[in-house]
Coordinates of C-alpha atoms in Angstrom, one line a residue:
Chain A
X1 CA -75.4 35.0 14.6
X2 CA -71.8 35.7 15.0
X3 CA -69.6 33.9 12.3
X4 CA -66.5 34.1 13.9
X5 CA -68.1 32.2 16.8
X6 CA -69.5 29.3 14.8
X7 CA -65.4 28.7 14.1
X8 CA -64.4 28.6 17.5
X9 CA -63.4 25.3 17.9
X10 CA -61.1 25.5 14.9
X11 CA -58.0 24.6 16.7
X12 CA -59.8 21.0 17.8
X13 CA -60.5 20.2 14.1
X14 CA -57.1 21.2 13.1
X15 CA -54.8 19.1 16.0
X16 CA -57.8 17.6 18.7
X17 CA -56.8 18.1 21.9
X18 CA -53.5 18.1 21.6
X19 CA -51.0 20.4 23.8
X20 CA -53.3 19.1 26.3
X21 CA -54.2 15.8 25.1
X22 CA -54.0 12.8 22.5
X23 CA -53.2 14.4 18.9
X24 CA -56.6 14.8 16.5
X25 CA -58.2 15.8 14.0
X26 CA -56.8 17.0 10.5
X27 CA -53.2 16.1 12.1
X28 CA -54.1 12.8 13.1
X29 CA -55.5 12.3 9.4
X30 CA -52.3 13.6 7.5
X31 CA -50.3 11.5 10.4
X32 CA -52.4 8.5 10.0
X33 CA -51.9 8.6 5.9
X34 CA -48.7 8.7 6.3
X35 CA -47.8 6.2 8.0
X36 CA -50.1 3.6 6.7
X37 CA -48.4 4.7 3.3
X38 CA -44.6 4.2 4.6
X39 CA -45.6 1.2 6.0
X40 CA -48.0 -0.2 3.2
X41 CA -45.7 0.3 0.2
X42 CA -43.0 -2.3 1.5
X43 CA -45.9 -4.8 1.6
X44 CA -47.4 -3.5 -1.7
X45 CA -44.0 -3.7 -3.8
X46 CA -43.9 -7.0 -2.5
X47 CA -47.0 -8.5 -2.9
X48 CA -47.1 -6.7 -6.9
X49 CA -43.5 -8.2 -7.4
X50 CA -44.3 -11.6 -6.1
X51 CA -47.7 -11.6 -7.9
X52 CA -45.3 -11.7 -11.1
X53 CA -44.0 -14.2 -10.2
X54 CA -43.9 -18.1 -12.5
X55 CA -43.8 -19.7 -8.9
X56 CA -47.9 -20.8 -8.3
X57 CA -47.2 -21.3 -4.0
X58 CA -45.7 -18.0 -4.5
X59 CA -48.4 -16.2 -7.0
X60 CA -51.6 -17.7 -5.6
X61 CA -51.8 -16.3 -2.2
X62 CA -50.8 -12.9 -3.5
X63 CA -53.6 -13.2 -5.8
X64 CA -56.0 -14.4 -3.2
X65 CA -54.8 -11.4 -0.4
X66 CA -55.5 -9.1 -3.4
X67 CA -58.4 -10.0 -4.7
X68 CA -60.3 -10.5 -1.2
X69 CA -59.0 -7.3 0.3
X70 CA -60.0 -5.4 -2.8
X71 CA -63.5 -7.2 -2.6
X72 CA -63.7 -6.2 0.6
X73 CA -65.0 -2.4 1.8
X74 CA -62.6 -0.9 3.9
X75 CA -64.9 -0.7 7.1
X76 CA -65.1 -3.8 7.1
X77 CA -61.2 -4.5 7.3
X78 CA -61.5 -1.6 10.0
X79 CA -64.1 -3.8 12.1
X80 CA -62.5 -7.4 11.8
X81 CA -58.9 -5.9 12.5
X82 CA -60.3 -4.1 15.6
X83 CA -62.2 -7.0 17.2
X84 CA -60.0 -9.9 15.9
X85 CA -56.8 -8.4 16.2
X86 CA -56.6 -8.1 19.8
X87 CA -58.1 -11.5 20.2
X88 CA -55.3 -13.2 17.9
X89 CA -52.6 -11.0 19.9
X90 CA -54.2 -11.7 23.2
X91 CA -53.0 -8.2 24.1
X92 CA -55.0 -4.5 23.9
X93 CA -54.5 -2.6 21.0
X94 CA -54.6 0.7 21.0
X95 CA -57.3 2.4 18.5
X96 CA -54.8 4.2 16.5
X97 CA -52.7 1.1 15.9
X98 CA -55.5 -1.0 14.9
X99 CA -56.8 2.1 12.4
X100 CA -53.3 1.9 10.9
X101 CA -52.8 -1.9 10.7
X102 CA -56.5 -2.6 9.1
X103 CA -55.5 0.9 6.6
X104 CA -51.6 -0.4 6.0
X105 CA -53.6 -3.7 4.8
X106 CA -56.3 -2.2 2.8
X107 CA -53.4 0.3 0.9
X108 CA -51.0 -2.6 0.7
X109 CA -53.5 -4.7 -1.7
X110 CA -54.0 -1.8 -4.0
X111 CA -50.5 -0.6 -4.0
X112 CA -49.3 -4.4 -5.4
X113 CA -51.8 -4.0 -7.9
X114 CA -50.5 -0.1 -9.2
X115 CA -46.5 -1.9 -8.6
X116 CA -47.7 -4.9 -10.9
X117 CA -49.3 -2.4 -13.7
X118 CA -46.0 -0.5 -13.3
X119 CA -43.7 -3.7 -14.0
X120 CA -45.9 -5.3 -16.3
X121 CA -45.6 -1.1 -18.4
X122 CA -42.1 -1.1 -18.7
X123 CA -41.4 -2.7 -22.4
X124 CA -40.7 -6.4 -22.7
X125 CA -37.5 -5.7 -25.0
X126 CA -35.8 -3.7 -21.8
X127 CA -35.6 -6.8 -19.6
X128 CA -34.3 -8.8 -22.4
X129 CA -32.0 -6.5 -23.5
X130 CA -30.8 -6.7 -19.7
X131 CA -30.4 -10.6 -19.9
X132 CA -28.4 -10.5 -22.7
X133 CA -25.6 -8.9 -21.3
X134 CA -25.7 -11.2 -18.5
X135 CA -27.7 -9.5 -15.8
X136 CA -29.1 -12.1 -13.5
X137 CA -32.9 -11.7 -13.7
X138 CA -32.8 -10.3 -10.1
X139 CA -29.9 -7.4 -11.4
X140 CA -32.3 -6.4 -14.3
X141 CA -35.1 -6.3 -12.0
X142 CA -32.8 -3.9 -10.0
X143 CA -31.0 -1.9 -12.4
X144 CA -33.0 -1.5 -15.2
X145 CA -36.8 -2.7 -14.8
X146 CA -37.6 -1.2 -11.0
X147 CA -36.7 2.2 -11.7
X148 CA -38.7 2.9 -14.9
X149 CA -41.7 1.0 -13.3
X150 CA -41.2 3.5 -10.6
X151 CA -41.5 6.5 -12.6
X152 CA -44.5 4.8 -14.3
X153 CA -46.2 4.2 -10.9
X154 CA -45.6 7.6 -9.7
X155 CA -49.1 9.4 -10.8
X156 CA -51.0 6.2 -9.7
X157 CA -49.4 6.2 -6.7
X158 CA -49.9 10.2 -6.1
X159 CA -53.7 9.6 -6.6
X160 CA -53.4 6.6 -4.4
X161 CA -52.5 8.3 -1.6
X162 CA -55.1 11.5 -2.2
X163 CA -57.5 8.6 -1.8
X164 CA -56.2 7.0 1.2
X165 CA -55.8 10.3 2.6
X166 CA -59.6 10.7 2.1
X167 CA -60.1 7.2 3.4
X168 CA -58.8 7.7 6.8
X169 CA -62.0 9.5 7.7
X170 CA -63.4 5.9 7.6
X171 CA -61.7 5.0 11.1
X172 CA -63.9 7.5 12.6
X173 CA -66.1 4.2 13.0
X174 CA -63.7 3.0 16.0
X175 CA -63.3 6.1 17.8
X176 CA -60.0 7.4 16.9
X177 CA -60.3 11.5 17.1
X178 CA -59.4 12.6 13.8
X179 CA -60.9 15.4 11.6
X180 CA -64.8 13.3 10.9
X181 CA -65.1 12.3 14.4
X182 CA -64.0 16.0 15.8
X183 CA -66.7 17.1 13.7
X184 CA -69.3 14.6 14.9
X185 CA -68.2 15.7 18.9
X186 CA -68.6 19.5 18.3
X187 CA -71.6 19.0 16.3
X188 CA -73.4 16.7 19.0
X189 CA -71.9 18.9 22.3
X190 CA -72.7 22.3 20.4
X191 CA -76.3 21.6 18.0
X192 CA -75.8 25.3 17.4
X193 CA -72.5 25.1 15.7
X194 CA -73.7 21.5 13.6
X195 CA -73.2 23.7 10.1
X196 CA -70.1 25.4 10.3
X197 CA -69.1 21.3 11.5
X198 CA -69.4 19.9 8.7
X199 CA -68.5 23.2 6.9
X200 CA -65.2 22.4 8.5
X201 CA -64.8 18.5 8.1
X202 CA -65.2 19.2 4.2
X203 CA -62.8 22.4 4.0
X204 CA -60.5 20.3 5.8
X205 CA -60.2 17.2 3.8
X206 CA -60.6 19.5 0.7
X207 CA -57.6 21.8 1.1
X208 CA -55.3 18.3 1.8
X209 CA -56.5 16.5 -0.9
X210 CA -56.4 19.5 -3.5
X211 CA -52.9 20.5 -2.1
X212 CA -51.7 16.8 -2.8
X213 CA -52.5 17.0 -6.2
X214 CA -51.3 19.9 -7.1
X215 CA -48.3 18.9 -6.1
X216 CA -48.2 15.6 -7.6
X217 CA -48.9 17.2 -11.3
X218 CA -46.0 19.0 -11.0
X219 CA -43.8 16.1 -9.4
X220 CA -45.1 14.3 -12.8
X221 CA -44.0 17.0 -15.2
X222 CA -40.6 16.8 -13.5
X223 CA -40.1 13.1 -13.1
X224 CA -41.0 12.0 -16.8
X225 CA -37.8 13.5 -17.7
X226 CA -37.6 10.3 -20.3
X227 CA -40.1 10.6 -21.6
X228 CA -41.0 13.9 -22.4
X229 CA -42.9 12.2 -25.9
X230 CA -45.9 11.1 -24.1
X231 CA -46.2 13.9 -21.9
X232 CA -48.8 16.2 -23.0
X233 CA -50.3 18.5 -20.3
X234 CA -52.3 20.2 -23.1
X235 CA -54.4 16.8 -24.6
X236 CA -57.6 17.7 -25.3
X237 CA -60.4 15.5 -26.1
X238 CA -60.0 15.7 -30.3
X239 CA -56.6 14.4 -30.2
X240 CA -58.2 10.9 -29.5
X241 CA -61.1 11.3 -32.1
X242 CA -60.7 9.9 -35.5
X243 CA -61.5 13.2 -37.5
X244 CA -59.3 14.6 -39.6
X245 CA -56.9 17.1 -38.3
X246 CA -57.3 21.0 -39.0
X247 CA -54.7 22.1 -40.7
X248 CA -52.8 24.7 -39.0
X249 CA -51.6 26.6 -41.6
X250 CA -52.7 27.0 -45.3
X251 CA -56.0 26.9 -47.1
X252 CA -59.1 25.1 -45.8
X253 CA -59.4 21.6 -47.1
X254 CA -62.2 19.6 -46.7
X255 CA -65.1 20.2 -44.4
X256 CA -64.5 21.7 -41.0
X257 CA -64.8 18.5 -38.8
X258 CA -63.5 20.2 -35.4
X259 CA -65.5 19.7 -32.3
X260 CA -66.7 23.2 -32.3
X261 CA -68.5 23.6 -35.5
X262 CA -70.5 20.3 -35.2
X263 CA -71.4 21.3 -32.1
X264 CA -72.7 24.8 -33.6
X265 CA -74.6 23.1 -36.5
Chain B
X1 CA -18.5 -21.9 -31.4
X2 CA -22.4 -22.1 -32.0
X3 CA -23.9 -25.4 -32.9
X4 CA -27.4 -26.4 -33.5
X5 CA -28.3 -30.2 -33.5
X6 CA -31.8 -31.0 -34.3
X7 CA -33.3 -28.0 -32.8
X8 CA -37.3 -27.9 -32.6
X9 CA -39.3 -25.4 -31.4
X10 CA -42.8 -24.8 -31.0
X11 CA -45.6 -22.4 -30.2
X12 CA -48.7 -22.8 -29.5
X13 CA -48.4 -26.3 -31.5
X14 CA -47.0 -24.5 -34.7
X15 CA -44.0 -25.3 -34.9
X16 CA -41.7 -22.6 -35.7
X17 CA -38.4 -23.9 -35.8
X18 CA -38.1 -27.4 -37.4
X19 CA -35.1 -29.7 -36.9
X20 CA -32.3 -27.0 -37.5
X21 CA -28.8 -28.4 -37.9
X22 CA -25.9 -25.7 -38.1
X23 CA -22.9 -25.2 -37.4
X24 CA -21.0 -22.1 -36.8
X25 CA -17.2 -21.7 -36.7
X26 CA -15.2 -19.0 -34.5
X27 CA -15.0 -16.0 -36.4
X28 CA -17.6 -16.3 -38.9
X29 CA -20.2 -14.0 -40.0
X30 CA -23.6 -15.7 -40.8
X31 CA -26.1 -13.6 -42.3
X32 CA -30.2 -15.2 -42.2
X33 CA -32.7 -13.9 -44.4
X34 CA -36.0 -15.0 -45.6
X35 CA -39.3 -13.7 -45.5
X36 CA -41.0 -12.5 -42.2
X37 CA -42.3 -15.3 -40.3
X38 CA -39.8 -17.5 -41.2
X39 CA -38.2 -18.0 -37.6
X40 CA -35.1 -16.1 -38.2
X41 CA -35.4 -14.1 -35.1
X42 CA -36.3 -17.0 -33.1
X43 CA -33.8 -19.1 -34.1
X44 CA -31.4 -16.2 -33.3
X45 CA -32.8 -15.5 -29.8
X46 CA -32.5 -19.3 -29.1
X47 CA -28.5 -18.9 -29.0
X48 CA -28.7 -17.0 -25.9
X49 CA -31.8 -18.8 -24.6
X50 CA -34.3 -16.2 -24.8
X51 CA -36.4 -18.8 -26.4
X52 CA -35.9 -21.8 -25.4
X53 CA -35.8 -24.8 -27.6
X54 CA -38.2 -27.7 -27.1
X55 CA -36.2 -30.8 -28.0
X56 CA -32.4 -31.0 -29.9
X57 CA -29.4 -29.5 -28.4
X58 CA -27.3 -26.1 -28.9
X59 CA -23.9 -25.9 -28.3
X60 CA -22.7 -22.0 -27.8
X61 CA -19.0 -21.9 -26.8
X62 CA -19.0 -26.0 -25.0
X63 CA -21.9 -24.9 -22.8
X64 CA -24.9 -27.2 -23.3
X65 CA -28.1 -25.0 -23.3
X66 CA -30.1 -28.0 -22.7
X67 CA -28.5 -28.4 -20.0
X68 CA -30.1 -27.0 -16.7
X69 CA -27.1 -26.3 -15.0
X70 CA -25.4 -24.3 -17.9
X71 CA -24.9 -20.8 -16.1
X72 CA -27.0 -18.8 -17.9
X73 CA -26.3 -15.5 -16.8
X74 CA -22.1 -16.3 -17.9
X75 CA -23.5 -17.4 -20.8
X76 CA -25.3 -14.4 -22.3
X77 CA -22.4 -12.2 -20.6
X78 CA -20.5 -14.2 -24.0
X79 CA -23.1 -13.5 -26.4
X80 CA -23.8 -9.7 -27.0
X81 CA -27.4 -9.0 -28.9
X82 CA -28.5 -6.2 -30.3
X83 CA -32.4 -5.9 -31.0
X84 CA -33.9 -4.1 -33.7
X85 CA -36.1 -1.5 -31.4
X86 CA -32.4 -0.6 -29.6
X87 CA -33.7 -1.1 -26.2
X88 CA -31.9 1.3 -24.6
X89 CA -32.5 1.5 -21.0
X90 CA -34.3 5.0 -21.6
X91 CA -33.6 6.4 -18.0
X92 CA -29.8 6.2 -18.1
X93 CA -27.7 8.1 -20.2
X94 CA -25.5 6.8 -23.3
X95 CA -22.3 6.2 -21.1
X96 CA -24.6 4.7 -17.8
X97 CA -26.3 2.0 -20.6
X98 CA -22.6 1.2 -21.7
X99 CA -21.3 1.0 -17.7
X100 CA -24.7 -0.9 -16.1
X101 CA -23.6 -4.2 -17.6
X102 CA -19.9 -4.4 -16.8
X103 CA -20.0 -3.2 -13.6
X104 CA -22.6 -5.5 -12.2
X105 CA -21.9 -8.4 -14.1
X106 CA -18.2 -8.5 -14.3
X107 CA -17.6 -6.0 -10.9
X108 CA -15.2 -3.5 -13.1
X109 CA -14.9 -0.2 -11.0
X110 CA -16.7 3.0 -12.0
X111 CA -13.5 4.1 -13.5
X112 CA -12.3 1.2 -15.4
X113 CA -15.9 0.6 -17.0
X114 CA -16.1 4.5 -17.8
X115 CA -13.1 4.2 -20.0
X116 CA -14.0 1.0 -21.8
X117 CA -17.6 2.3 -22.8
X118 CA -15.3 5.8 -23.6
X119 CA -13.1 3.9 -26.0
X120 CA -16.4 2.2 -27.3
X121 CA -18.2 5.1 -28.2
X122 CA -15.3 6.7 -30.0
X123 CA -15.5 3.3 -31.8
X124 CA -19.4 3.9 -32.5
X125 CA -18.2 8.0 -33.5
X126 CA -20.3 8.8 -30.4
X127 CA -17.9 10.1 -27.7
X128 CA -19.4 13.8 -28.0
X129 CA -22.9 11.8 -27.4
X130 CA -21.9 10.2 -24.2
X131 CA -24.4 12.1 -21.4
X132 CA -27.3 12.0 -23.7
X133 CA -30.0 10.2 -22.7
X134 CA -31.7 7.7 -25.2
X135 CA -34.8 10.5 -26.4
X136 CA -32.3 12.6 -27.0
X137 CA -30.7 10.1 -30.1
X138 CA -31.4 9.4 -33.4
X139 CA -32.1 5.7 -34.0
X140 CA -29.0 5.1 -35.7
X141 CA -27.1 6.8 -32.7
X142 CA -29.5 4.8 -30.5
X143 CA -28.4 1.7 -32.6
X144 CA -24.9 2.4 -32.3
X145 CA -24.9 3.0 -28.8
X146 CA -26.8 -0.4 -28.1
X147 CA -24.1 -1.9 -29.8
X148 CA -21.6 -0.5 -28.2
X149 CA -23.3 -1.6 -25.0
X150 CA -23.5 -5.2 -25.9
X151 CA -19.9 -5.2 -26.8
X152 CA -19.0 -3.4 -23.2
X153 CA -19.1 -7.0 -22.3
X154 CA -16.3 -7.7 -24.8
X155 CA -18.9 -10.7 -26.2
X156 CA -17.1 -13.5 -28.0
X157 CA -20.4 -13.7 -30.2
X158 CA -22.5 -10.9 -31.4
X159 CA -26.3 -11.6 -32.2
X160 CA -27.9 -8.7 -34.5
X161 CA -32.1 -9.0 -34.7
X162 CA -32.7 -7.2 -37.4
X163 CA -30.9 -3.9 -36.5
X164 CA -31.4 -1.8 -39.4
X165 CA -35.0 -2.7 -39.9
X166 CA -36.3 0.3 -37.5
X167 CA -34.4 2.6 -38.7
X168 CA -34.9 5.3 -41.4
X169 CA -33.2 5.0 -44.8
X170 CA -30.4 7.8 -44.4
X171 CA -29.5 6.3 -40.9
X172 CA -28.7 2.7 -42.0
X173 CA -25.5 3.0 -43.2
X174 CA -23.7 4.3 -39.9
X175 CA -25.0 1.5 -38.3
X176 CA -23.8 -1.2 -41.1
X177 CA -20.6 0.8 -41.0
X178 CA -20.0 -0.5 -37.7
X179 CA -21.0 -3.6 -38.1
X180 CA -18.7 -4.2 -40.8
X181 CA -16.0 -3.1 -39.0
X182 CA -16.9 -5.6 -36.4
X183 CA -17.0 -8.3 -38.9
X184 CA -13.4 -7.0 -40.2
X185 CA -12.1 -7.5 -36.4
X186 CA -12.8 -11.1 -36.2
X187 CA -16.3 -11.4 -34.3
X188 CA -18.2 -13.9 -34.9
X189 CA -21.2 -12.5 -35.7
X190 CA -25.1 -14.1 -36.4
X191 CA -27.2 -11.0 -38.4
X192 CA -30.9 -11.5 -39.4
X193 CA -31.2 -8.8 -41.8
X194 CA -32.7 -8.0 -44.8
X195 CA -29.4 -5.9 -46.6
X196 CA -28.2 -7.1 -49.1
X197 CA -25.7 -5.7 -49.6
X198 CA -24.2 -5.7 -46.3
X199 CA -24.6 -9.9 -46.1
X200 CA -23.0 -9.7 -50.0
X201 CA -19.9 -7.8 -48.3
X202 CA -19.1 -9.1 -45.1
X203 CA -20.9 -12.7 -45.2
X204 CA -19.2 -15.7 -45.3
X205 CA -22.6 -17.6 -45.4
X206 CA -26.0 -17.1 -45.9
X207 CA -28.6 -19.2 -44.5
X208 CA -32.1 -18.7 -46.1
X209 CA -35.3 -20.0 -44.2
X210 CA -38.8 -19.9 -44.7
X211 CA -41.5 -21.6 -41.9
X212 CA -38.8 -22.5 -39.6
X213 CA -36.9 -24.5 -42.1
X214 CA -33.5 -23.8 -43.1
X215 CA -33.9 -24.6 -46.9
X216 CA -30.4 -23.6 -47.9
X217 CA -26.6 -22.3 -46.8
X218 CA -23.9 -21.5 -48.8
X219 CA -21.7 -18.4 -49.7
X220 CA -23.7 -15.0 -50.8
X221 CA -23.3 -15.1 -54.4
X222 CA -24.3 -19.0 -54.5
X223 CA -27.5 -17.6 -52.3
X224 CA -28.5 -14.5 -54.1
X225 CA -27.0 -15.1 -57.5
X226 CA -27.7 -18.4 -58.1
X227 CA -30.4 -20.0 -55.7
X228 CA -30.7 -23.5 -55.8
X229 CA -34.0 -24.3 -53.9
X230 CA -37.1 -22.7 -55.8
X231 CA -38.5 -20.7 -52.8
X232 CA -34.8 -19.4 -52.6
X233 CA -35.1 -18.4 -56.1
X234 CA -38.6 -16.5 -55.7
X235 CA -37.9 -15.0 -52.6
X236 CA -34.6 -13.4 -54.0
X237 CA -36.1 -12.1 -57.5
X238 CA -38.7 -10.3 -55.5
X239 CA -36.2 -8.9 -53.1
X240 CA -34.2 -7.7 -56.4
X241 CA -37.4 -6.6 -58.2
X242 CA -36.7 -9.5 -61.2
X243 CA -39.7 -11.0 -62.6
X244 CA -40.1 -14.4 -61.3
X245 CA -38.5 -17.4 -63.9
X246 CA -40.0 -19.5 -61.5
X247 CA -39.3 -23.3 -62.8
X248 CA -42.3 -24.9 -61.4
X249 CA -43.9 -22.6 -64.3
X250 CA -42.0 -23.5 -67.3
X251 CA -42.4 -26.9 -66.3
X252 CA -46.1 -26.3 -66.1
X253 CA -46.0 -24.9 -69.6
X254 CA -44.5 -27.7 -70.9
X255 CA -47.4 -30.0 -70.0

């Protein structure tokens, strides 16, 4: 069995049939995130924001978009968007627009929900402290409450879109080309190459996903400039245990009650 | 310049400020003390409408806060509060939280509200502070620069919420140092606080409460020298560490 052979199709996994034809696989993925997550995050800081909100015609169908599309799996926001959505319009939608529109409206939902968790973070006393020198509750929003619920948000976000980056595979379902569907063609046109397929598919999402991360811890250690107190790379699980502390320095006191010694008892 | 009528307030059915009636003249320094829970912070935040008052009427500067088309936004740019946990806006530096205000709310340039927050925090003894962030500050700086922030807005009415109260011992005084200088200019100032000695110096009344009842005003000595109101009289020997000469007790001796 020659190896090299089995990965012969590596250039349709990476970009489909591109130079030639329609872009696919990985590409198509990281193109297909992307954009659902420029587009989505308008709608997500507005839905979270207007969630907030005191005004009920204003809050309740936030709530109720939120709560069904988040009760909802996302194939099935894949299915209706692709046979309803063309029905609505009246006109043909291309697959890759109706795979974006059903993902922009699955990410939006949980986007609102990380942007409320963000606003509702940021400490009650710094919008009040913004009032009282005669911001306008719009101002403080702007000025003062927005950006520190941003910097909050950032790691949900980050992980956010690792997920939805993942969750693109999904709209394999209605035929667009991208990395899962590339896989499924060579595996079913080729039965001899079906391994290194999958092999590929899951290298493929893997190397994305992990590269995203990566990235995104260190975007965090750089962006909680403010806050440098709660930042602590190194926690490890006995800080959140109620035993007492060892002492660092000094004679032993007490009774070694570290993880490591119970454990070794 | 501040006057409450009546005032009520309520939370969930307790009521927490009850039928306040004060009056507070240009220039004046009102200090409120009594024990915690007594609605002293409330009854301060009501003045700029943070809390709103359920019935009775307040009357900051001839604006009607009752009123709903009292601008509230021109009125809090008037009334300058400092809180007792600083509130700093934590991702702008010392100068930015001085500038944010009066460029948005009163449209100064860059420049011109640059300089006023520079003369302020030369005020506060902070001008070699000014591009520290608010981590990067002891509370008492922190304190110091929220008050300069709040007057950035050049406030005719100063509220303090207890601004000492976070703060450790050896920080306190740079903090009431500027505050009594503030009181020397002319501000009228409301303070909840529980210093003595600050309300003894720059007070020119003393309003004690206890469950959201104003149970007596008068000068500082009058208050914590000679308490006329029994609770007064407890609350203050136990703040001075005198054993209590409470008069409901002699008079239950006596029977």
């Amino acid at each position: 069995m020659d190896l090299l052979e089995q990965f012969s199709n590596i250039k349709f996994y990476l970009l489909g049939s591109y130079p030639q034809g329609e872009i696919g696989g990985l590409l198509l993925n990281i193109i297909l995130a992307v954009l659902t997550i420029c587009l989505s995050f308008w709608f997500g800081v507005l839905l979270g924001y207007s969630r907030l909100s005191c005004r009920l015609y204003i809050k309740l169908p936030c709530m109720a978009y939120i709560e069904t599309v988040r009760a909802t799996p996302l194939i099935m926001i894949i299915f209706w968007i692709y046979f309803f959505l063309p029905y609505i319009a009246g006109t043909n939608i291309t697959v890759f627009w109706s795979a974006v529109a059903s993902l922009c409206i699955y990410a939006a939902a949980y986007q609102a929900e990380i942007v409320r968790a963000g606003i509702i973070a940021v400490p009650k006393g710094q919008l009040e402290a913004a009032l009282s020198t005669g911001m306008s509750r719009y101002r403080a929003m702007r000025h003062v409450i927005l950006p520190q619920a941003f910097r909050i948000m950032v790691p949900s976000f980050l992980s956010f879109f690792v997920s939805l980056f993942k969750d693109t595979s999904t709209v394999f379902i209605i035929g667009v080309i991208e990395l899962t569907q590339a896989g499924i063609i060579i595996s079913q046109r080729e039965p001899n190459k079906m391994y290194a397929a999958y092999v590929c598919m899951g290298l493929g999402f893997w190397i994305v996903s992990f590269s995203i991360s990566q990235l995104a811890r260190r975007l965090e250690k750089r962006i909680g400039i403010f806050d440098l107190e709660s930042y602590r790379p190194d926690a490890c699980r006995d800080e959140f245990m109620l035993l007492p502390k060892k002492k660092v320095t000094g004679e032993e006191t007490g009774p070694d009650m570290s993880c490591r010694s119970a454990d070794s008892r | 310049m501040i006057k409450f009528i009546g005032a009520n307030k309520s939370f969930n059915n307790r009521l927490v400020l009850k039928n306040i009636n004060l009056e507070i003249a240009k220039g004046e320094v009102i200090v409120i003390c009594g024990p915690s829970g007594a609605g002293k912070s409330t009854l301060l935040r009501t003045i700029n409408k943070l809390e709103p008052i359920d019935d009775g009427e307040i009357i900051v500067d001839g604006m009607y806060l009752s009123d709903p088309k009292t601008d509230l936004t021109a009125l809090r740019a008037e009334i300058g509060m400092v809180f007792q946990h600083f509130n700093l806006y934590p991702h702008k530096t010392a100068i930015k939280n001085i500038t944010l205000a009066p460029r948005k709310v009163r449209g100064l340039s860059r420049k011109e509200a640059t300089e006023r927050a520079e003369k302020l925090l030369e005020k506060v003894g902070l001008l070699h502070r000014r591009d520290a962030y608010p981590v990067q500050l002891s509370g008492g700086e922190q304190q110091r620069v929220a008050i300069a922030r709040s007057l950035a807005m050049e406030p005719k009415i100063m509220l303090f919420d207890e601004p000492t109260s976070a703060l450790d011992p050896e920080l306190i005084n740079e903090v009431l140092d500027v505050m009594v200088s503030l009181a020397k200019e002319g501000m009228t100032m409301v303070v909840v606080t529980h210093e003595i000695g600050f309300a003894q110096k720059v007070a020119d009344r003393v309003v004690f409460m206890d469950n959201g009842e104003i149970l007596e005003i008068g000068t500082p000595p009058d208050i914590f020298v000679n308490p006329r109101h029994p609770r007064t009289k407890e609350f203050m020997s136990s703040v001075f560490h005198i054993p209590i000469f409470n008069v409901n007790q002699e008079e239950e001796q006596d029977f």
